[in-house]
């Protein structure tokens, strides 16, 4: 390609094709004829018929097309990423979290804080575990990387508050001890799938 052809990049005359080319009305009379022509086709009355039918169902049959929130709530997906939950062990009631710190390290929003210590049994104990909900973007990395499935995303998405301290409370994430028997293995985001054992390939070292 020569330098002159490279500089001449106006190819709209030869190569470009206008697909949706229409005769736009230029005068008011042409505009009136266009509106009349489109109305006769039934597009306007068809849309009005749909609206009137929905109004009739809402007024006389009580069939509302809208959800009356917060009295009515739409069901959410089981893998919806909402406010976090820290699960406990069903046998002992202890927290599943082992204090490895992987969730704190992988958090791209830098909103997870963890404080641990070594207890009398030489095991790591989690003293504080806070998540700043004002910074959290609910990406789900913390639930994916957790080796003990201790942190998962629950279904509670209504977490508005007037106080900033509300967004970093550990007590809101933990399962209460009196409701520990009611805790079910969470099947949402971060949990293993029901057929996980079938998908895992057996290795020569499996026993």
Coordinates of N, CA and C in Angstrom, one line a residue:
X1 N 0.8 -1.2 0.0 CA 0.0 0.0 0.0 C 0.9 1.2 0.0
X2 N 0.6 2.1 -0.9 CA 1.3 3.4 -1.0 C 1.0 4.3 0.1
X3 N 1.8 5.4 0.3 CA 1.6 6.3 1.3 C 0.3 7.1 1.1
X4 N 0.0 7.4 -0.2 CA -1.2 8.2 -0.5 C -2.5 7.4 -0.1
X5 N -2.5 6.1 -0.4 CA -3.6 5.3 -0.1 C -3.8 5.1 1.4
X6 N -2.6 5.1 2.1 CA -2.7 5.0 3.6 C -3.2 6.3 4.2
X7 N -2.9 7.4 3.6 CA -3.5 8.7 4.1 C -4.9 8.9 3.8
X8 N -5.4 8.3 2.7 CA -6.8 8.5 2.3 C -7.6 7.3 2.9
X9 N -8.1 7.6 4.1 CA -8.9 6.6 4.8 C -10.4 6.8 4.7
X10 N -10.8 7.7 3.9 CA -12.2 7.9 3.7 C -12.8 6.9 2.7
X11 N -13.3 5.8 3.3 CA -13.8 4.7 2.5 C -15.4 4.7 2.6
X12 N -16.0 5.7 3.1 CA -17.4 5.7 3.3 C -18.2 5.7 2.0
X13 N -17.6 6.2 1.0 CA -18.3 6.4 -0.3 C -18.4 5.0 -1.0
X14 N -17.4 4.2 -1.0 CA -17.4 3.0 -1.8 C -17.8 1.7 -1.0
X15 N -17.2 1.6 0.2 CA -17.4 0.3 0.9 C -18.5 0.3 1.9
X16 N -18.9 1.4 2.5 CA -20.0 1.4 3.5 C -21.3 1.4 2.9
X17 N -22.2 0.5 3.5 CA -23.6 0.4 3.0 C -24.5 0.7 4.1
X18 N -25.5 1.6 3.9 CA -26.5 2.0 4.9 C -27.6 1.0 4.8
X19 N -27.7 0.2 5.8 CA -28.7 -0.9 5.8 C -30.1 -0.4 6.2
X20 N -30.2 0.4 7.3 CA -31.5 0.9 7.8 C -31.7 2.3 7.2
X21 N -31.7 2.4 5.9 CA -31.9 3.7 5.3 C -33.4 3.9 5.1
X22 N -33.9 5.0 5.6 CA -35.4 5.3 5.5 C -35.6 6.7 5.1
X23 N -36.8 6.9 4.5 CA -37.1 8.3 4.1 C -37.7 9.0 5.3
X24 N -36.9 9.8 5.9 CA -37.4 10.6 7.0 C -38.3 11.7 6.6
X25 N -39.3 12.0 7.4 CA -40.2 13.1 7.0 C -39.5 14.4 7.1
X26 N -39.7 15.2 6.1 CA -39.1 16.6 6.0 C -40.0 17.7 6.4
X27 N -41.3 17.5 6.1 CA -42.3 18.5 6.5 C -43.2 18.0 7.5
X28 N -44.1 18.9 8.1 CA -45.0 18.5 9.1 C -46.1 17.6 8.5
X29 N -46.5 17.8 7.2 CA -47.4 16.9 6.6 C -46.9 15.5 6.4
X30 N -45.6 15.4 6.1 CA -45.0 14.0 6.0 C -44.9 13.4 7.4
X31 N -44.7 14.1 8.4 CA -44.7 13.6 9.8 C -46.1 13.1 10.2
X32 N -47.1 13.8 9.8 CA -48.5 13.4 10.1 C -48.8 12.1 9.4
X33 N -48.4 12.0 8.2 CA -48.7 10.8 7.4 C -48.0 9.6 8.0
X34 N -46.8 9.8 8.4 CA -46.0 8.7 9.0 C -46.7 8.2 10.3
X35 N -47.1 9.2 11.2 CA -47.8 8.8 12.4 C -49.1 8.0 12.1
X36 N -49.9 8.5 11.1 CA -51.1 7.9 10.7 C -50.9 6.5 10.1
X37 N -49.8 6.4 9.3 CA -49.5 5.1 8.7 C -49.1 4.1 9.8
X38 N -48.3 4.5 10.8 CA -47.9 3.5 11.8 C -49.1 3.2 12.7
X39 N -50.0 4.1 12.9 CA -51.2 3.9 13.8 C -52.1 2.9 13.1
X40 N -52.3 3.0 11.8 CA -53.2 2.1 11.1 C -52.7 0.7 11.2
X41 N -51.4 0.5 11.2 CA -50.8 -0.8 11.2 C -51.2 -1.5 12.5
X42 N -51.6 -0.8 13.5 CA -52.0 -1.5 14.8 C -51.0 -1.5 15.9
X43 N -49.8 -0.9 15.6 CA -48.7 -1.0 16.6 C -49.1 -0.3 17.9
X44 N -49.7 0.9 17.7 CA -50.1 1.7 18.9 C -51.3 1.1 19.7
X45 N -52.3 0.6 18.9 CA -53.4 0.0 19.6 C -53.1 -1.4 20.2
X46 N -52.2 -2.1 19.6 CA -51.7 -3.3 20.2 C -51.1 -3.1 21.6
X47 N -50.2 -2.1 21.6 CA -49.6 -1.8 22.9 C -50.6 -1.3 24.0
X48 N -51.5 -0.5 23.5 CA -52.5 0.0 24.5 C -53.4 -1.2 24.9
X49 N -53.7 -2.1 24.1 CA -54.5 -3.3 24.5 C -53.8 -4.1 25.6
X50 N -52.5 -4.3 25.5 CA -51.7 -5.0 26.5 C -51.8 -4.3 27.8
X51 N -51.6 -2.9 27.8 CA -51.6 -2.1 29.0 C -53.0 -2.2 29.7
X52 N -54.1 -2.1 28.9 CA -55.4 -2.1 29.4 C -55.8 -3.5 30.0
X53 N -55.2 -4.5 29.4 CA -55.5 -5.9 29.9 C -54.8 -6.1 31.2
X54 N -53.6 -5.6 31.4 CA -52.9 -5.7 32.7 C -53.6 -4.8 33.7
X55 N -54.1 -3.7 33.4 CA -54.9 -2.8 34.3 C -56.2 -3.5 34.7
X56 N -56.8 -4.2 33.8 CA -58.1 -4.9 34.1 C -57.8 -6.1 35.1
X57 N -56.7 -6.8 34.9 CA -56.3 -7.9 35.8 C -56.0 -7.4 37.2
X58 N -55.3 -6.2 37.3 CA -54.9 -5.7 38.6 C -56.1 -5.1 39.3
X59 N -57.1 -4.4 38.6 CA -58.2 -3.7 39.3 C -59.3 -4.7 39.7
X60 N -59.6 -5.6 38.8 CA -60.8 -6.4 39.0 C -60.5 -7.9 39.5
X61 N -59.3 -8.4 39.1 CA -59.0 -9.8 39.5 C -58.0 -9.8 40.6
X62 N -57.4 -8.7 40.9 CA -56.3 -8.7 41.9 C -55.0 -9.4 41.5
X63 N -54.8 -9.5 40.3 CA -53.6 -10.2 39.8 C -52.5 -9.1 39.5
X64 N -51.7 -8.8 40.5 CA -50.7 -7.7 40.4 C -49.5 -8.3 39.7
X65 N -48.9 -7.5 38.8 CA -47.7 -7.9 38.1 C -46.5 -7.5 38.8
X66 N -46.6 -6.7 39.8 CA -45.4 -6.2 40.6 C -45.4 -6.9 41.9
X67 N -44.2 -6.9 42.5 CA -44.0 -7.5 43.8 C -44.2 -6.4 44.9
X68 N -45.0 -6.7 45.8 CA -45.2 -5.7 46.9 C -44.2 -5.8 48.0
X69 N -43.0 -5.3 47.7 CA -41.9 -5.4 48.6 C -42.1 -4.3 49.7
X70 N -41.8 -4.6 51.0 CA -41.2 -5.8 51.6 C -42.1 -6.9 52.0
X71 N -43.4 -6.7 51.8 CA -44.4 -7.8 52.2 C -44.2 -9.0 51.3
X72 N -43.8 -8.9 50.1 CA -43.6 -10.0 49.2 C -42.1 -9.9 48.7
X73 N -41.5 -11.0 48.6 CA -40.1 -11.1 48.2 C -39.9 -12.2 47.2
X74 N -39.1 -11.9 46.2 CA -38.9 -12.9 45.2 C -37.8 -13.9 45.7
X75 N -38.0 -15.2 45.3 CA -36.9 -16.1 45.7 C -35.6 -15.9 45.0
X76 N -34.5 -16.1 45.7 CA -33.2 -15.9 45.2 C -32.6 -17.2 44.9
X77 N -31.5 -17.2 44.1 CA -30.8 -18.4 43.7 C -30.1 -19.0 44.9
X78 N -30.0 -20.3 45.0 CA -29.3 -20.9 46.2 C -27.8 -20.5 46.2
X79 N -27.2 -20.1 45.1 CA -25.8 -19.7 45.0 C -25.6 -18.2 44.9
X80 N -26.6 -17.5 45.4 CA -26.6 -16.0 45.4 C -25.5 -15.6 46.5
X81 N -24.7 -14.7 46.2 CA -23.7 -14.2 47.1 C -24.2 -13.0 47.9
X82 N -24.7 -13.3 49.1 CA -25.2 -12.3 50.0 C -24.3 -12.2 51.2
X83 N -24.9 -11.8 52.3 CA -24.1 -11.6 53.5 C -23.5 -12.9 54.0
X84 N -22.2 -12.8 54.4 CA -21.5 -14.0 54.8 C -22.0 -14.7 56.0
X85 N -21.7 -16.0 56.2 CA -22.1 -16.8 57.3 C -20.8 -17.6 57.7
X86 N -20.5 -17.6 59.0 CA -19.5 -18.5 59.5 C -20.1 -19.7 60.2
X87 N -19.9 -20.9 59.6 CA -20.5 -22.1 60.1 C -19.7 -22.7 61.2
X88 N -20.4 -23.5 62.0 CA -19.8 -24.2 63.1 C -19.9 -25.7 62.9
X89 N -19.2 -26.4 63.7 CA -19.2 -27.9 63.6 C -20.5 -28.4 64.4
X90 N -21.2 -29.3 63.8 CA -22.4 -29.8 64.4 C -22.1 -30.7 65.6
X91 N -21.0 -31.3 65.6 CA -20.7 -32.3 66.7 C -20.3 -31.5 68.0
X92 N -19.4 -30.6 67.9 CA -18.8 -29.9 69.1 C -19.3 -28.5 69.3
X93 N -19.9 -27.9 68.2 CA -20.3 -26.5 68.4 C -19.2 -25.5 68.2
X94 N -18.0 -26.0 67.9 CA -16.9 -25.1 67.7 C -16.9 -24.5 66.3
X95 N -16.3 -23.4 66.2 CA -16.3 -22.7 64.9 C -15.4 -23.5 63.9
X96 N -15.8 -23.6 62.7 CA -15.0 -24.4 61.7 C -13.8 -23.7 61.3
X97 N -13.7 -22.4 61.5 CA -12.6 -21.6 61.1 C -11.3 -22.0 61.8
X98 N -10.3 -22.3 61.1 CA -9.0 -22.7 61.7 C -8.0 -21.6 61.8
X99 N -8.4 -20.4 61.3 CA -7.5 -19.3 61.4 C -6.3 -19.3 60.4
X100 N -6.5 -20.0 59.2 CA -5.4 -20.1 58.3 C -5.1 -18.7 57.6
X101 N -6.1 -17.9 57.5 CA -5.9 -16.5 57.0 C -6.0 -16.5 55.5
X102 N -6.4 -17.5 54.8 CA -6.4 -17.5 53.3 C -7.5 -16.5 52.8
X103 N -8.6 -16.4 53.5 CA -9.7 -15.5 53.1 C -9.2 -14.0 53.3
X104 N -8.4 -13.8 54.3 CA -7.9 -12.4 54.5 C -6.9 -12.1 53.4
X105 N -6.1 -13.0 53.0 CA -5.1 -12.8 52.0 C -5.6 -12.6 50.6
X106 N -6.7 -13.4 50.3 CA -7.2 -13.4 48.9 C -8.2 -12.3 48.7
X107 N -8.7 -11.6 49.8 CA -9.7 -10.6 49.7 C -9.2 -9.4 48.9
X108 N -9.8 -9.2 47.7 CA -9.3 -8.1 46.8 C -9.8 -6.8 47.3
X109 N -10.8 -6.7 48.1 CA -11.3 -5.5 48.7 C -10.7 -5.1 50.0
X110 N -9.8 -6.0 50.5 CA -9.1 -5.8 51.8 C -10.1 -5.4 52.9
X111 N -11.1 -6.2 53.1 CA -12.1 -5.9 54.1 C -12.2 -7.0 55.2
X112 N -11.4 -8.0 55.1 CA -11.5 -9.1 56.1 C -10.3 -8.9 57.1
X113 N -10.6 -8.9 58.4 CA -9.6 -8.8 59.4 C -9.7 -10.0 60.3
X114 N -8.6 -10.6 60.7 CA -8.6 -11.8 61.5 C -7.5 -11.7 62.6
X115 N -7.8 -12.0 63.8 CA -6.8 -12.0 64.9 C -6.8 -13.4 65.6
X116 N -5.7 -14.0 65.6 CA -5.6 -15.4 66.1 C -4.5 -15.5 67.2
X117 N -4.6 -16.6 68.0 CA -3.6 -16.9 69.0 C -3.5 -18.4 69.2
X118 N -2.4 -18.8 69.8 CA -2.2 -20.2 70.1 C -2.8 -20.6 71.4
X119 N -3.8 -21.5 71.5 CA -4.4 -21.8 72.8 C -3.6 -22.8 73.6
X120 N -4.2 -23.3 74.7 CA -3.5 -24.2 75.6 C -3.3 -25.6 75.0
X121 N -4.0 -25.9 73.9 CA -3.8 -27.2 73.2 C -2.9 -27.1 72.0
X122 N -2.2 -25.9 71.9 CA -1.3 -25.7 70.8 C -2.0 -25.7 69.5
X123 N -3.2 -25.2 69.5 CA -4.0 -25.0 68.3 C -4.3 -23.6 68.1
X124 N -4.4 -23.2 66.9 CA -4.7 -21.8 66.5 C -6.1 -21.5 66.8
X125 N -6.4 -20.4 67.6 CA -7.7 -20.0 68.0 C -8.0 -18.6 67.4
X126 N -9.2 -18.5 66.8 CA -9.6 -17.2 66.2 C -10.2 -16.4 67.3
X127 N -9.6 -15.2 67.5 CA -10.1 -14.3 68.5 C -11.1 -13.3 67.9
X128 N -10.8 -12.7 66.8 CA -11.6 -11.8 66.1 C -11.7 -12.1 64.6
X129 N -12.9 -12.0 64.1 CA -13.0 -12.2 62.6 C -14.1 -11.2 62.2
X130 N -13.7 -10.2 61.5 CA -14.6 -9.1 61.1 C -14.5 -8.9 59.6
X131 N -15.7 -8.6 59.0 CA -15.8 -8.3 57.6 C -16.4 -6.9 57.5
X132 N -15.7 -6.0 56.8 CA -16.3 -4.7 56.6 C -17.2 -4.7 55.4
X133 N -18.5 -4.8 55.7 CA -19.5 -4.9 54.7 C -19.6 -3.6 53.8
X134 N -19.1 -2.5 54.3 CA -19.1 -1.3 53.5 C -18.1 -1.4 52.4
X135 N -17.1 -2.2 52.5 CA -16.0 -2.4 51.5 C -16.2 -3.6 50.7
X136 N -16.9 -4.6 51.2 CA -17.0 -5.9 50.6 C -17.8 -5.8 49.2
X137 N -17.2 -6.4 48.2 CA -17.9 -6.4 46.9 C -18.5 -7.8 46.6
X138 N -18.6 -8.7 47.6 CA -19.2 -10.0 47.4 C -18.8 -10.7 46.2
X139 N -17.5 -10.8 46.1 CA -16.9 -11.6 44.9 C -16.9 -13.1 45.2
X140 N -16.9 -13.5 46.4 CA -17.0 -14.9 46.7 C -15.6 -15.6 46.8
X141 N -14.5 -14.9 46.7 CA -13.2 -15.5 46.7 C -12.9 -16.1 48.1
X142 N -13.4 -15.5 49.2 CA -13.2 -16.0 50.5 C -13.9 -17.3 50.7
X143 N -15.1 -17.5 50.1 CA -15.8 -18.8 50.3 C -15.1 -19.9 49.4
X144 N -14.6 -19.5 48.3 CA -13.9 -20.5 47.4 C -12.6 -21.0 48.0
X145 N -11.9 -20.1 48.7 CA -10.5 -20.5 49.1 C -10.5 -21.2 50.5
X146 N -11.7 -21.1 51.2 CA -11.7 -21.7 52.6 C -11.6 -23.2 52.5
X147 N -10.6 -23.7 53.2 CA -10.4 -25.2 53.1 C -11.4 -26.0 54.0
X148 N -11.9 -25.3 55.0 CA -12.9 -26.0 55.9 C -14.3 -25.6 55.7
X149 N -14.6 -24.9 54.6 CA -16.0 -24.5 54.3 C -16.6 -23.8 55.5
X150 N -15.8 -23.0 56.2 CA -16.2 -22.3 57.4 C -17.0 -21.0 57.0
X151 N -16.6 -20.3 56.0 CA -17.3 -19.1 55.5 C -18.0 -19.3 54.2
X152 N -19.2 -19.0 54.2 CA -20.0 -19.2 53.0 C -20.9 -17.9 52.8
X153 N -21.5 -17.8 51.7 CA -22.4 -16.6 51.5 C -23.8 -17.1 51.7
X154 N -24.5 -16.4 52.6 CA -25.9 -16.8 53.0 C -26.8 -16.1 52.0
X155 N -28.1 -16.1 52.4 CA -29.1 -15.5 51.6 C -29.7 -14.2 52.1
X156 N -29.1 -13.7 53.2 CA -29.6 -12.4 53.7 C -28.9 -11.3 53.0
X157 N -29.7 -10.6 52.1 CA -29.3 -9.5 51.3 C -29.7 -8.2 51.8
X158 N -30.5 -8.1 52.8 CA -31.0 -6.8 53.4 C -30.1 -6.5 54.5
X159 N -29.0 -5.8 54.2 CA -28.0 -5.4 55.2 C -27.8 -3.9 55.3
X160 N -28.9 -3.1 55.1 CA -28.7 -1.7 55.2 C -28.7 -1.3 56.7
X161 N -28.0 -0.3 57.0 CA -27.8 0.2 58.3 C -27.4 1.7 58.4
X162 N -27.8 2.3 59.5 CA -27.4 3.7 59.6 C -26.1 3.9 60.4
X163 N -25.6 2.8 61.0 CA -24.4 2.8 61.7 C -23.3 2.1 61.0
X164 N -22.1 2.6 61.0 CA -21.0 2.0 60.3 C -20.5 0.8 61.0
X165 N -20.7 0.7 62.3 CA -20.2 -0.4 63.1 C -21.0 -1.7 62.8
X166 N -22.2 -1.5 62.2 CA -23.0 -2.7 61.9 C -22.3 -3.6 60.8
X167 N -21.5 -3.0 60.0 CA -20.9 -3.7 58.8 C -19.7 -4.5 59.2
X168 N -19.4 -4.7 60.5 CA -18.2 -5.4 60.8 C -18.4 -6.2 62.1
X169 N -19.5 -6.9 62.3 CA -19.8 -7.6 63.5 C -19.6 -9.1 63.3
X170 N -18.8 -9.7 64.1 CA -18.6 -11.1 64.0 C -19.9 -11.9 64.5
X171 N -20.6 -11.3 65.5 CA -21.7 -12.0 66.1 C -22.8 -12.2 65.0
X172 N -22.9 -11.3 64.1 CA -24.0 -11.5 63.0 C -23.6 -12.6 62.1
X173 N -22.4 -13.0 62.0 CA -22.0 -14.0 61.0 C -22.0 -15.4 61.6
X174 N -21.8 -15.5 62.9 CA -21.7 -16.8 63.5 C -23.1 -17.4 63.8
X175 N -23.1 -18.8 63.7 CA -24.4 -19.5 64.1 C -24.6 -19.4 65.6
X176 N -25.7 -18.9 66.1 CA -25.9 -18.9 67.5 C -25.9 -20.3 68.1
X177 N -25.4 -20.5 69.3 CA -25.3 -21.8 70.0 C -26.7 -22.4 70.2
X178 N -27.7 -21.6 70.5 CA -29.0 -22.2 70.7 C -29.7 -22.7 69.4
X179 N -29.2 -22.2 68.2 CA -29.7 -22.7 67.0 C -28.7 -23.6 66.2
X180 N -27.8 -24.1 66.9 CA -26.8 -24.9 66.2 C -27.4 -26.2 65.7
X181 N -28.4 -26.8 66.4 CA -29.0 -28.0 65.9 C -29.8 -27.8 64.6
X182 N -30.2 -26.6 64.4 CA -31.0 -26.3 63.2 C -30.1 -25.9 62.0
X183 N -28.8 -25.9 62.2 CA -27.9 -25.5 61.1 C -27.8 -26.6 60.1
X184 N -28.0 -26.3 58.9 CA -27.9 -27.3 57.8 C -26.7 -27.0 57.0
X185 N -26.2 -28.1 56.4 CA -25.0 -27.9 55.5 C -25.4 -27.0 54.4
X186 N -24.7 -25.9 54.2 CA -25.1 -24.9 53.2 C -24.8 -25.3 51.8
X187 N -25.8 -25.2 51.0 CA -25.6 -25.7 49.6 C -25.4 -24.5 48.6
X188 N -25.1 -23.3 49.2 CA -25.0 -22.2 48.3 C -23.6 -21.9 47.9
X189 N -23.2 -20.7 47.6 CA -21.9 -20.3 47.1 C -20.8 -20.7 48.1
X190 N -19.8 -21.4 47.6 CA -18.7 -21.7 48.5 C -18.8 -23.1 49.0
X191 N -20.0 -23.8 48.9 CA -20.1 -25.1 49.4 C -19.8 -26.1 48.3
X192 N -19.5 -27.3 48.7 CA -19.2 -28.3 47.7 C -20.5 -28.8 47.1
X193 N -20.4 -29.3 45.9 CA -21.6 -29.8 45.2 C -21.9 -31.2 45.7
X194 N -23.2 -31.6 45.6 CA -23.6 -33.0 46.1 C -22.8 -34.1 45.5
X195 N -22.4 -34.0 44.2 CA -21.7 -35.0 43.5 C -20.2 -34.8 43.5
X196 N -19.7 -34.1 44.5 CA -18.2 -33.9 44.6 C -17.4 -35.1 44.7
X197 N -17.9 -36.1 45.5 CA -17.1 -37.3 45.7 C -17.1 -38.1 44.4
X198 N -18.1 -38.0 43.5 CA -18.0 -38.8 42.3 C -17.1 -38.1 41.3
X199 N -16.9 -36.8 41.4 CA -16.1 -36.1 40.5 C -14.6 -36.2 40.8
X200 N -14.3 -36.5 42.1 CA -12.9 -36.6 42.5 C -12.3 -37.9 42.0
X201 N -11.3 -37.9 41.2 CA -10.6 -39.1 40.7 C -9.8 -39.8 41.8
X202 N -9.9 -41.1 41.9 CA -9.2 -41.9 42.8 C -7.7 -41.9 42.4
X203 N -6.9 -41.7 43.4 CA -5.4 -41.7 43.2 C -4.8 -43.0 43.8
X204 N -3.6 -43.4 43.4 CA -3.0 -44.6 44.0 C -2.8 -44.5 45.5
X205 N -2.8 -43.3 46.0 CA -2.5 -43.2 47.4 C -3.8 -43.1 48.3
X206 N -5.0 -43.2 47.6 CA -6.2 -43.2 48.3 C -6.5 -44.4 49.1
X207 N -6.9 -44.3 50.4 CA -7.1 -45.4 51.2 C -8.2 -45.1 52.2

